[in-house]
mmCIF file of C-alpha atoms in Angstrom:
data_model
loop_
_atom_site.group_PDB
_atom_site.id
_atom_site.type_symbol
_atom_site.label_atom_id
_atom_site.label_comp_id
_atom_site.label_asym_id
_atom_site.label_seq_id
_atom_site.Cartn_x
_atom_site.Cartn_y
_atom_site.Cartn_z
ATOM 1 C CA MET A 1 5.219 24.867 -18.341
ATOM 2 C CA SER A 2 2.007 26.072 -19.498
ATOM 3 C CA LYS A 3 3.594 30.015 -19.993
ATOM 4 C CA PHE A 4 6.168 29.228 -22.237
ATOM 5 C CA VAL A 5 4.880 26.356 -24.392
ATOM 6 C CA PRO A 6 3.036 27.043 -27.174
ATOM 7 C CA THR A 7 -0.843 25.858 -27.018
ATOM 8 C CA ILE A 8 -0.393 24.104 -30.183
ATOM 9 C CA VAL A 9 2.929 22.713 -28.889
ATOM 10 C CA ARG A 10 0.545 20.937 -26.083
ATOM 11 C CA ASN A 11 -2.147 20.027 -28.188
ATOM 12 C CA ALA A 12 0.221 17.713 -30.411
ATOM 13 C CA LEU A 13 1.781 16.628 -27.181
ATOM 14 C CA ALA A 14 -1.013 15.633 -25.330
ATOM 15 C CA ARG A 15 -2.576 13.524 -28.342
ATOM 16 C CA GLN A 16 0.626 11.324 -28.451
ATOM 17 C CA PHE A 17 -0.333 10.398 -24.960
ATOM 18 C CA ASP A 18 -3.945 9.869 -25.769
ATOM 19 C CA GLN A 19 -5.297 6.119 -25.072
ATOM 20 C CA THR A 20 -8.476 5.893 -25.941
ATOM 21 C CA GLU A 21 -7.801 4.176 -29.632
ATOM 22 C CA SER A 22 -5.250 2.261 -28.018
ATOM 23 C CA ARG A 23 -7.616 1.025 -25.156
ATOM 24 C CA VAL A 24 -10.359 0.344 -26.954
ATOM 25 C CA LYS A 25 -7.902 -2.053 -29.391
ATOM 26 C CA LEU A 26 -6.103 -3.907 -26.288
ATOM 27 C CA GLU A 27 -9.778 -4.621 -24.824
ATOM 28 C CA ALA A 28 -10.758 -5.939 -28.325
ATOM 29 C CA MET A 29 -7.737 -8.483 -28.608
ATOM 30 C CA GLY A 30 -8.471 -9.795 -25.370
ATOM 31 C CA ALA A 31 -5.882 -12.245 -23.740
ATOM 32 C CA ASP A 32 -4.108 -11.981 -27.015
ATOM 33 C CA ALA A 33 -3.090 -8.430 -26.692
ATOM 34 C CA PRO A 34 0.811 -7.543 -25.925
ATOM 35 C CA ALA A 35 2.357 -7.053 -22.598
ATOM 36 C CA PHE A 36 2.923 -3.195 -21.930
ATOM 37 C CA ASP A 37 5.482 -4.284 -19.342
ATOM 38 C CA MET A 38 7.323 -7.011 -21.997
ATOM 39 C CA VAL A 39 7.396 -4.599 -24.717
ATOM 40 C CA ARG A 40 8.928 -1.580 -22.714
ATOM 41 C CA ALA A 41 11.518 -3.796 -21.031
ATOM 42 C CA SER A 42 12.738 -5.671 -24.167
ATOM 43 C CA VAL A 43 12.934 -1.868 -25.962
ATOM 44 C CA ASN A 44 15.069 -1.006 -22.548
ATOM 45 C CA LEU A 45 17.598 -3.752 -22.801
ATOM 46 C CA VAL A 46 18.109 -3.382 -26.468
ATOM 47 C CA MET A 47 18.635 0.324 -26.322
ATOM 48 C CA ALA A 48 21.014 -0.113 -23.165
ATOM 49 C CA SER A 49 22.712 -3.066 -25.270
ATOM 50 C CA ILE A 50 23.073 -1.124 -28.317
ATOM 51 C CA LEU A 51 24.893 2.018 -26.300
ATOM 52 C CA ILE A 52 27.130 -0.208 -24.126
ATOM 53 C CA SER A 53 28.280 -1.783 -27.351
ATOM 54 C CA MET A 54 28.774 1.471 -28.812
ATOM 55 C CA ALA A 55 30.854 2.962 -25.748
ATOM 56 C CA THR A 56 32.733 -0.384 -25.795
ATOM 57 C CA SER A 57 34.108 -0.152 -29.260
ATOM 58 C CA GLN A 58 34.763 3.439 -28.803
ATOM 59 C CA LYS A 59 37.076 2.220 -25.736
ATOM 60 C CA LEU A 60 34.234 4.719 -23.506
ATOM 61 C CA PRO A 61 34.874 3.952 -19.960
ATOM 62 C CA LEU A 62 30.626 3.363 -19.327
ATOM 63 C CA SER A 63 29.243 2.380 -16.315
ATOM 64 C CA THR A 64 26.335 -0.606 -17.565
ATOM 65 C CA THR A 65 24.806 -0.079 -14.667
ATOM 66 C CA TYR A 66 24.383 3.514 -15.541
ATOM 67 C CA VAL A 67 23.461 3.021 -18.729
ATOM 68 C CA THR A 68 20.724 0.865 -17.953
ATOM 69 C CA PHE A 69 19.194 2.904 -15.336
ATOM 70 C CA MET A 70 19.566 5.900 -17.658
ATOM 71 C CA VAL A 71 18.125 4.137 -20.527
ATOM 72 C CA ALA A 72 14.876 2.941 -18.048
ATOM 73 C CA MET A 73 14.016 6.860 -16.888
ATOM 74 C CA GLY A 74 14.030 7.701 -20.458
ATOM 75 C CA THR A 75 11.351 5.317 -21.985
ATOM 76 C CA SER A 76 9.031 5.456 -18.562
ATOM 77 C CA LEU A 77 9.277 9.658 -19.128
ATOM 78 C CA ALA A 78 8.617 9.214 -23.263
ATOM 79 C CA ASP A 79 5.398 6.870 -22.291
ATOM 80 C CA LYS A 80 4.329 9.214 -19.786
ATOM 81 C CA ALA A 81 5.071 7.176 -16.509
ATOM 82 C CA TRP A 82 6.285 10.504 -15.050
ATOM 83 C CA GLY A 83 2.958 11.770 -13.137
ATOM 84 C CA ARG A 84 2.593 13.264 -9.905
ATOM 85 C CA GLU A 85 2.371 10.305 -7.835
ATOM 86 C CA SER A 86 5.936 8.862 -9.196
ATOM 87 C CA ALA A 87 8.242 11.609 -10.739
ATOM 88 C CA VAL A 88 9.708 12.514 -7.506
ATOM 89 C CA PHE A 89 10.643 8.822 -6.825
ATOM 90 C CA ARG A 90 12.231 9.165 -10.447
ATOM 91 C CA ILE A 91 13.843 12.299 -10.029
ATOM 92 C CA THR A 92 15.420 11.616 -6.705
ATOM 93 C CA GLY A 93 16.612 7.904 -8.019
ATOM 94 C CA VAL A 94 18.379 9.670 -11.036
ATOM 95 C CA LEU A 95 20.165 12.080 -9.261
ATOM 96 C CA SER A 96 20.744 9.715 -6.191
ATOM 97 C CA VAL A 97 22.938 7.727 -8.791
ATOM 98 C CA ILE A 98 24.338 10.406 -10.854
ATOM 99 C CA LEU A 99 25.388 12.193 -7.448
ATOM 100 C CA GLY A 100 26.286 9.179 -5.475
ATOM 101 C CA TRP A 101 29.433 8.254 -7.686
ATOM 102 C CA PHE A 102 30.601 11.780 -8.141
ATOM 103 C CA PHE A 103 30.269 12.499 -4.161
ATOM 104 C CA THR A 104 31.995 8.924 -3.577
ATOM 105 C CA ALA A 105 34.862 9.856 -5.914
ATOM 106 C CA ILE A 106 34.980 13.319 -4.597
ATOM 107 C CA ILE A 107 35.064 11.876 -0.788
ATOM 108 C CA ALA A 108 37.426 9.064 -1.348
ATOM 109 C CA PHE A 109 39.882 11.545 -3.417
ATOM 110 C CA THR A 110 39.714 14.353 -0.759
ATOM 111 C CA ALA A 111 40.455 11.783 2.052
ATOM 112 C CA ALA A 112 43.334 9.928 0.438
ATOM 113 C CA PHE A 113 44.812 13.436 -0.273
ATOM 114 C CA VAL A 114 44.802 14.698 3.155
ATOM 115 C CA VAL A 115 45.480 11.420 4.948
ATOM 116 C CA ALA A 116 48.630 10.960 2.454
ATOM 117 C CA SER A 117 49.461 14.130 2.677
ATOM 118 C CA ILE A 118 49.924 14.511 6.488
ATOM 119 C CA LEU A 119 52.117 11.536 6.824
ATOM 120 C CA HIS A 120 54.092 12.729 3.301
ATOM 121 C CA TYR A 121 54.808 16.028 5.413
ATOM 122 C CA LEU A 122 54.809 15.008 9.001
ATOM 123 C CA GLY A 123 56.016 11.391 8.703
ATOM 124 C CA ILE A 124 56.323 9.633 12.054
ATOM 125 C CA PHE A 125 54.378 13.110 13.933
ATOM 126 C CA GLY A 126 51.239 12.605 11.250
ATOM 127 C CA VAL A 127 51.058 9.080 12.279
ATOM 128 C CA ALA A 128 50.867 10.258 15.922
ATOM 129 C CA LEU A 129 48.458 12.850 15.108
ATOM 130 C CA MET A 130 46.546 10.349 13.036
ATOM 131 C CA VAL A 131 46.276 7.727 15.846
ATOM 132 C CA ALA A 132 45.258 10.560 18.350
ATOM 133 C CA VAL A 133 42.424 11.531 16.260
ATOM 134 C CA ALA A 134 41.329 8.217 16.278
ATOM 135 C CA ILE A 135 41.404 7.914 19.902
ATOM 136 C CA PHE A 136 39.375 11.420 20.222
ATOM 137 C CA VAL A 137 36.711 10.171 18.218
ATOM 138 C CA LEU A 138 36.212 6.893 19.944
ATOM 139 C CA TYR A 139 36.724 8.613 23.742
ATOM 140 C CA LYS A 140 33.782 11.177 21.966
ATOM 141 C CA THR A 141 31.421 8.603 20.960
ATOM 142 C CA GLN A 142 31.934 6.924 24.058
ATOM 143 C CA ILE A 143 31.003 9.672 26.229
ATOM 144 C CA LEU A 144 27.763 10.951 24.491
ATOM 145 C CA GLN A 145 26.806 7.420 24.807
ATOM 146 C CA LYS A 146 27.792 7.076 28.681
ATOM 147 C CA LYS A 147 26.070 10.285 28.794
ATOM 148 C CA ASN A 148 22.689 9.208 26.982
ATOM 149 C CA ILE A 149 22.834 5.713 29.036
ATOM 150 C CA GLU A 150 22.850 8.037 32.330
ATOM 151 C CA SER A 151 19.648 9.887 31.463
ATOM 152 C CA ASN A 152 17.879 6.668 30.900
ATOM 153 C CA GLU A 153 18.679 5.270 33.653
ATOM 154 C CA LYS A 154 18.074 8.383 35.409
ATOM 155 C CA SER A 155 14.561 8.518 33.929
ATOM 156 C CA ASP A 156 13.903 4.788 35.077
ATOM 157 C CA LEU A 157 14.943 5.278 38.293
ATOM 158 C CA LYS A 158 12.625 8.320 38.842
ATOM 159 C CA ARG A 159 9.674 6.895 37.449
ATOM 160 C CA ALA A 160 10.570 3.020 39.536
ATOM 161 C CA ASN A 161 10.881 5.213 42.682
ATOM 162 C CA ILE A 162 7.360 5.323 44.069
ATOM 163 C CA GLU A 163 5.742 4.054 46.793
ATOM 164 C CA GLU A 164 2.698 1.622 46.317
ATOM 165 C CA VAL A 165 0.594 4.145 47.202
ATOM 166 C CA GLY A 166 1.526 6.551 44.668
ATOM 167 C CA VAL A 167 0.853 3.381 41.785
ATOM 168 C CA VAL A 168 -2.191 4.025 40.783
ATOM 169 C CA LYS A 169 -1.840 7.527 40.687
ATOM 170 C CA SER A 170 0.981 7.410 39.082
ATOM 171 C CA MET A 171 -0.632 4.953 36.255
ATOM 172 C CA ASN A 172 -3.760 7.369 35.694
ATOM 173 C CA ASP A 173 -1.640 10.432 35.484
ATOM 174 C CA ALA A 174 0.792 9.239 32.628
ATOM 175 C CA VAL A 175 -2.525 7.021 31.003
ATOM 176 C CA VAL A 176 -4.204 10.516 30.811
ATOM 177 C CA ASP A 177 -1.567 12.132 29.750
ATOM 178 C CA SER A 178 -0.586 10.021 26.854
ATOM 179 C CA LEU A 179 -3.983 9.715 25.657
ATOM 180 C CA GLY A 180 -4.696 13.970 25.587
ATOM 181 C CA HIS A 181 -1.463 13.949 23.664
ATOM 182 C CA ILE A 182 -2.464 11.165 21.364
ATOM 183 C CA LYS A 183 -5.884 12.846 20.840
ATOM 184 C CA SER A 184 -4.400 16.261 19.995
ATOM 185 C CA GLU A 185 -1.197 15.051 17.496
ATOM 186 C CA MET A 186 -3.901 12.808 15.686
ATOM 187 C CA SER A 187 -6.202 16.423 15.110
ATOM 188 C CA ASN A 188 -2.794 18.574 14.322
ATOM 189 C CA VAL A 189 -1.257 15.579 11.713
ATOM 190 C CA LEU A 190 -4.586 15.541 9.790
ATOM 191 C CA ALA A 191 -5.000 19.320 10.142
ATOM 192 C CA ALA A 192 -1.653 19.085 8.322
ATOM 193 C CA LEU A 193 -2.302 16.660 6.095
ATOM 194 C CA ASN A 194 -5.512 18.501 4.858
ATOM 195 C CA ASN A 195 -4.144 22.304 4.653
ATOM 196 C CA ASP A 196 -0.809 20.517 2.871
ATOM 197 C CA ASP A 197 1.532 22.208 5.343
ATOM 198 C CA ARG A 198 4.364 20.396 5.322
ATOM 199 C CA ARG A 199 6.161 22.742 8.254
ATOM 200 C CA SER A 200 3.130 21.596 10.405
ATOM 201 C CA LEU A 201 2.987 18.091 9.811
ATOM 202 C CA LYS A 202 6.922 17.454 10.325
ATOM 203 C CA LYS A 203 6.653 19.353 13.757
ATOM 204 C CA ALA A 204 3.634 17.215 14.879
ATOM 205 C CA ASN A 205 6.099 14.261 13.612
ATOM 206 C CA GLU A 206 8.570 15.084 16.313
ATOM 207 C CA ARG A 207 6.377 15.403 19.106
ATOM 208 C CA VAL A 208 4.674 11.883 17.837
ATOM 209 C CA LEU A 209 8.237 10.596 18.282
ATOM 210 C CA GLU A 210 8.563 11.640 21.883
ATOM 211 C CA ILE A 211 5.215 10.468 22.619
ATOM 212 C CA ASN A 212 6.945 7.097 21.562
ATOM 213 C CA LYS A 213 9.604 7.705 23.605
ATOM 214 C CA GLU A 214 7.385 8.251 26.734
ATOM 215 C CA ALA A 215 5.641 5.158 26.076
ATOM 216 C CA LYS A 216 8.823 3.007 25.532
ATOM 217 C CA ALA A 217 10.144 4.720 28.875
ATOM 218 C CA LEU A 218 6.612 3.712 31.071
ATOM 219 C CA LYS A 219 7.321 0.102 29.498
ATOM 220 C CA LYS A 220 10.750 0.000 30.162
ATOM 221 C CA SER A 221 10.279 1.309 33.935
ATOM 222 C CA MET A 222 7.584 -1.459 34.485
ATOM 223 C CA HIS A 223 9.721 -4.067 36.292
ATOM 224 C CA SER A 224 10.592 -1.590 38.930
ATOM 225 C CA THR A 225 6.714 -0.121 39.267
ATOM 226 C CA ILE A 226 5.389 -3.975 39.548
ATOM 227 C CA SER A 227 7.832 -4.971 42.622
ATOM 228 C CA LYS A 228 6.273 -1.704 44.057
ATOM 229 C CA LEU A 229 3.043 -3.701 44.374
ATOM 230 C CA ARG A 230 1.954 -6.007 47.420
ATOM 231 C CA MET A 231 2.153 -9.849 46.786
ATOM 232 C CA GLU A 232 -1.399 -9.614 47.553
ATOM 233 C CA THR A 233 -1.840 -7.667 44.389
ATOM 234 C CA GLU A 234 -0.215 -9.459 42.200
ATOM 235 C CA ASP A 235 -2.952 -9.543 39.571
ATOM 236 C CA SER A 236 -3.040 -6.110 39.375
ATOM 237 C CA GLY A 237 1.196 -6.447 37.993
ATOM 238 C CA LEU A 238 -0.372 -8.488 34.895
ATOM 239 C CA TYR A 239 -3.312 -5.690 34.059
ATOM 240 C CA TYR A 240 -0.395 -2.914 34.444
ATOM 241 C CA VAL A 241 1.732 -4.745 32.079
ATOM 242 C CA GLN A 242 -1.226 -4.856 29.717
ATOM 243 C CA VAL A 243 -2.262 -1.060 30.277
ATOM 244 C CA LEU A 244 1.191 -0.182 28.979
ATOM 245 C CA ASP A 245 1.187 -2.590 25.938
ATOM 246 C CA TYR A 246 -2.417 -0.939 24.946
ATOM 247 C CA LEU A 247 -0.408 2.451 25.488
ATOM 248 C CA ARG A 248 2.655 1.695 23.235
ATOM 249 C CA GLU A 249 0.044 0.016 20.560
ATOM 250 C CA MET A 250 -1.631 3.488 20.071
ATOM 251 C CA ALA A 251 1.669 5.498 19.965
ATOM 252 C CA HIS A 252 2.650 3.013 17.249
ATOM 253 C CA SER A 253 -0.488 3.413 15.573
ATOM 254 C CA LEU A 254 -0.022 7.611 15.686
ATOM 255 C CA SER A 255 3.431 7.341 14.145
ATOM 256 C CA TYR A 256 2.312 4.770 11.336
ATOM 257 C CA ILE A 257 -0.341 8.000 10.654
ATOM 258 C CA SER A 258 1.851 10.593 10.833
ATOM 259 C CA GLN A 259 5.295 9.520 9.329
ATOM 260 C CA PRO A 260 3.198 8.288 5.489
ATOM 261 C CA ALA A 261 1.336 11.715 5.931
ATOM 262 C CA TYR A 262 4.253 13.720 5.977
ATOM 263 C CA GLU A 263 6.384 11.250 3.125
ATOM 264 C CA HIS A 264 3.246 12.097 0.966
ATOM 265 C CA ILE A 265 3.386 15.706 1.337
ATOM 266 C CA LEU A 266 7.097 15.554 0.975
ATOM 267 C CA ASN A 267 6.803 14.202 -2.000
ATOM 268 C CA ASN A 268 4.235 16.477 -3.720
ATOM 269 C CA HIS A 269 1.689 13.838 -4.026
ATOM 270 C CA LYS A 270 -1.998 14.487 -4.933
ATOM 271 C CA LYS A 271 -4.369 16.006 -2.236
ATOM 272 C CA MET A 272 -6.770 14.542 -0.931
ATOM 273 C CA THR A 273 -10.227 14.865 -2.566
ATOM 274 C CA ASP A 274 -13.071 16.778 -0.722
ATOM 275 C CA ASP A 275 -14.745 13.662 0.196
ATOM 276 C CA GLN A 276 -11.559 11.934 1.472
ATOM 277 C CA LYS A 277 -10.852 14.662 3.622
ATOM 278 C CA ASN A 278 -14.841 15.064 5.100
ATOM 279 C CA ASP A 279 -14.620 10.890 5.766
ATOM 280 C CA LEU A 280 -11.462 11.361 7.870
ATOM 281 C CA ASN A 281 -12.509 14.710 9.585
ATOM 282 C CA GLU A 282 -15.736 13.287 10.631
ATOM 283 C CA LEU A 283 -13.596 10.029 11.639
ATOM 284 C CA ASN A 284 -11.248 12.267 13.801
ATOM 285 C CA SER A 285 -14.528 13.688 15.488
ATOM 286 C CA ARG A 286 -15.532 10.515 16.776
ATOM 287 C CA MET A 287 -11.972 9.386 18.175
ATOM 288 C CA ARG A 288 -11.996 12.697 19.803
ATOM 289 C CA LEU A 289 -15.057 12.095 21.496
ATOM 290 C CA LEU A 290 -14.651 8.759 22.400
ATOM 291 C CA ILE A 291 -10.613 9.466 24.022
ATOM 292 C CA ASP A 292 -12.877 12.340 25.861
ATOM 293 C CA ARG A 293 -15.013 9.655 27.489
ATOM 294 C CA VAL A 294 -11.895 7.096 28.316
ATOM 295 C CA ILE A 295 -10.065 9.860 29.810
ATOM 296 C CA GLU A 296 -13.169 11.071 32.260
ATOM 297 C CA ALA A 297 -13.943 7.607 32.949
ATOM 298 C CA ILE A 298 -10.084 6.921 34.115
ATOM 299 C CA ASN A 299 -9.890 10.573 35.784
ATOM 300 C CA GLU A 300 -12.820 9.507 37.874
ATOM 301 C CA ASN A 301 -12.404 6.147 38.349
ATOM 302 C CA ASN A 302 -15.581 6.100 37.006
ATOM 303 C CA PHE A 303 -16.031 2.419 34.948
ATOM 304 C CA ASP A 304 -20.032 2.427 35.192
ATOM 305 C CA GLU A 305 -19.665 3.705 31.623
ATOM 306 C CA VAL A 306 -17.739 0.834 30.276
ATOM 307 C CA ASN A 307 -20.543 -0.493 27.967
ATOM 308 C CA ALA A 308 -21.656 2.890 26.739
ATOM 309 C CA ILE A 309 -18.214 3.404 25.600
ATOM 310 C CA LEU A 310 -18.081 -0.491 23.993
ATOM 311 C CA ALA A 311 -21.611 0.724 21.990
ATOM 312 C CA ASP A 312 -19.975 3.793 20.664
ATOM 313 C CA GLN A 313 -16.465 1.592 19.854
ATOM 314 C CA GLN A 314 -19.115 -0.924 17.826
ATOM 315 C CA LYS A 315 -20.591 2.884 15.771
ATOM 316 C CA GLY A 316 -16.358 3.944 15.554
ATOM 317 C CA ALA A 317 -15.861 0.627 13.693
ATOM 318 C CA ASP A 318 -19.197 0.985 11.375
ATOM 319 C CA PHE A 319 -18.300 4.094 10.491
ATOM 320 C CA ILE A 320 -15.107 2.947 9.464
ATOM 321 C CA LYS A 321 -16.456 -0.106 7.191
ATOM 322 C CA ASP A 322 -19.032 3.022 5.415
ATOM 323 C CA ILE A 323 -15.920 5.265 4.361
ATOM 324 C CA SER A 324 -13.837 2.191 3.455
ATOM 325 C CA LYS A 325 -16.625 0.886 1.148
ATOM 326 C CA ARG A 326 -17.187 4.370 -0.174
ATOM 327 C CA GLN A 327 -13.427 4.570 -0.773
ATOM 328 C CA VAL A 328 -13.324 1.739 -2.852
ATOM 329 C CA LYS A 329 -16.300 3.248 -4.783
ATOM 330 C CA ARG A 330 -14.612 6.156 -5.537
ATOM 331 C CA ILE A 331 -11.211 4.124 -6.563
ATOM 332 C CA LYS A 332 -13.437 2.270 -9.229
ATOM 333 C CA LYS A 333 -15.029 5.412 -10.352
ATOM 334 C CA GLY A 334 -11.637 6.946 -11.255
ATOM 335 C CA GLU A 335 -12.196 9.359 -8.442
ATOM 336 C CA ALA A 336 -8.994 9.043 -6.046
ATOM 337 C CA SER A 337 -5.203 9.133 -7.270
ATOM 338 C CA THR A 338 -3.149 5.989 -5.955
ATOM 339 C CA LYS A 339 -0.771 7.490 -3.549
ATOM 340 C CA ALA A 340 -3.704 9.295 -1.945
ATOM 341 C CA SER A 341 -5.699 6.136 -1.834
ATOM 342 C CA LEU A 342 -2.818 4.163 0.291
ATOM 343 C CA LEU A 343 -2.549 6.814 2.569
ATOM 344 C CA TYR A 344 -6.446 6.989 3.395
ATOM 345 C CA PHE A 345 -6.765 3.738 4.210
ATOM 346 C CA THR A 346 -3.451 3.368 6.081
ATOM 347 C CA ILE A 347 -4.751 6.207 8.503
ATOM 348 C CA VAL A 348 -8.146 4.408 8.624
ATOM 349 C CA HIS A 349 -6.381 1.186 9.395
ATOM 350 C CA GLU A 350 -4.447 2.861 12.052
ATOM 351 C CA TYR A 351 -7.687 4.652 13.589
ATOM 352 C CA GLN A 352 -9.408 1.433 13.641
ATOM 353 C CA ASN A 353 -6.490 0.329 15.670
ATOM 354 C CA VAL A 354 -6.112 3.030 18.105
ATOM 355 C CA LEU A 355 -10.307 2.359 18.418
ATOM 356 C CA LEU A 356 -9.500 -1.239 19.285
ATOM 357 C CA GLN A 357 -6.969 -0.264 21.707
ATOM 358 C CA ILE A 358 -8.047 2.438 23.640
ATOM 359 C CA VAL A 359 -11.355 0.034 24.619
ATOM 360 C CA ASN A 360 -8.895 -2.738 25.621
ATOM 361 C CA LEU A 361 -6.717 -0.086 27.632
ATOM 362 C CA LEU A 362 -9.885 1.151 29.509
ATOM 363 C CA LYS A 363 -10.803 -2.645 30.463
ATOM 364 C CA SER A 364 -7.180 -3.208 31.435
ATOM 365 C CA GLN A 365 -6.924 -0.026 33.155
ATOM 366 C CA ARG A 366 -10.567 -0.811 35.226
ATOM 367 C CA ASP A 367 -9.271 -4.031 36.334
ATOM 368 C CA PHE A 368 -5.743 -2.439 37.787
ATOM 369 C CA ILE A 369 -7.772 -0.223 39.883
ATOM 370 C CA THR A 370 -10.766 -2.423 40.997
ATOM 371 C CA LYS A 371 -9.463 -6.269 41.468
#
């Protein structure tokens, strides 16, 4: 827009939104300062009421919901509330409301026209045709559902059809494989977020979904796998359940990182600052090293390093505390946008969850193997 709007016009508009003097006056008034939200709400109601009254007097079929909604969007535009943080939601809301009404009317009209035409021109044959179409749709739906159920059952039986000797090996392979995928996708999501790469982040989201499906499938096969254990190894069944629970929680945390990150880029929110990126990259590097140590311990069935890994976990927790404090300072200084800060804390929180769950998983895996 700056290429088409003259500088003098842009400066004049900018002065209209300069809040320096108003902020000083509001601070001086203290508790007696007018509530801005109340003022805007009053303006919205008054303007909407005027427009609705005028339309009613002219016998115009105006929707009260539509008028109120558009007035609210207009006042928010006038007070410069349409920043990059919220503009996408406001524009989407306006388009959704307007287009939703039109599409609903068009679809309803078209469907009614097609059905009425079939019944009118074909008579009893039209009725038979509509019944046949309904039966066909129900049949196809049932077939697809049956195929999905059979596919899931085959997957479950494949996981459950193992001898007890293979339980430990199978468990180790499944855990190591899942941890490797989680480590890779955490890095991929963070890299795509830092580069504002929507396509890569979308693909990472799809892979994260597959990781969650696999973790869920392992959990579903729990009953069949435990039944293969000998009676004298009942305690191992408990640790097996715990390992699956911790693995599932880690997969959930990964999805709670990737999905908000994708939505952040999809909605064109402000990028994270270099300081935020550096903090998250350092946190991710520490997490990768910790996951590698856990994978190595599980692969080699060497759990002598548990105490050392616990020490690394504590260092990671301390680092998370430090970067959280740094982010709070950045917010106080106005150096970070609202959406970027929310995403930052979301990612840090989920990394903290993974940090906790992976050590719990290692302990349960140790007990599953050794007890």
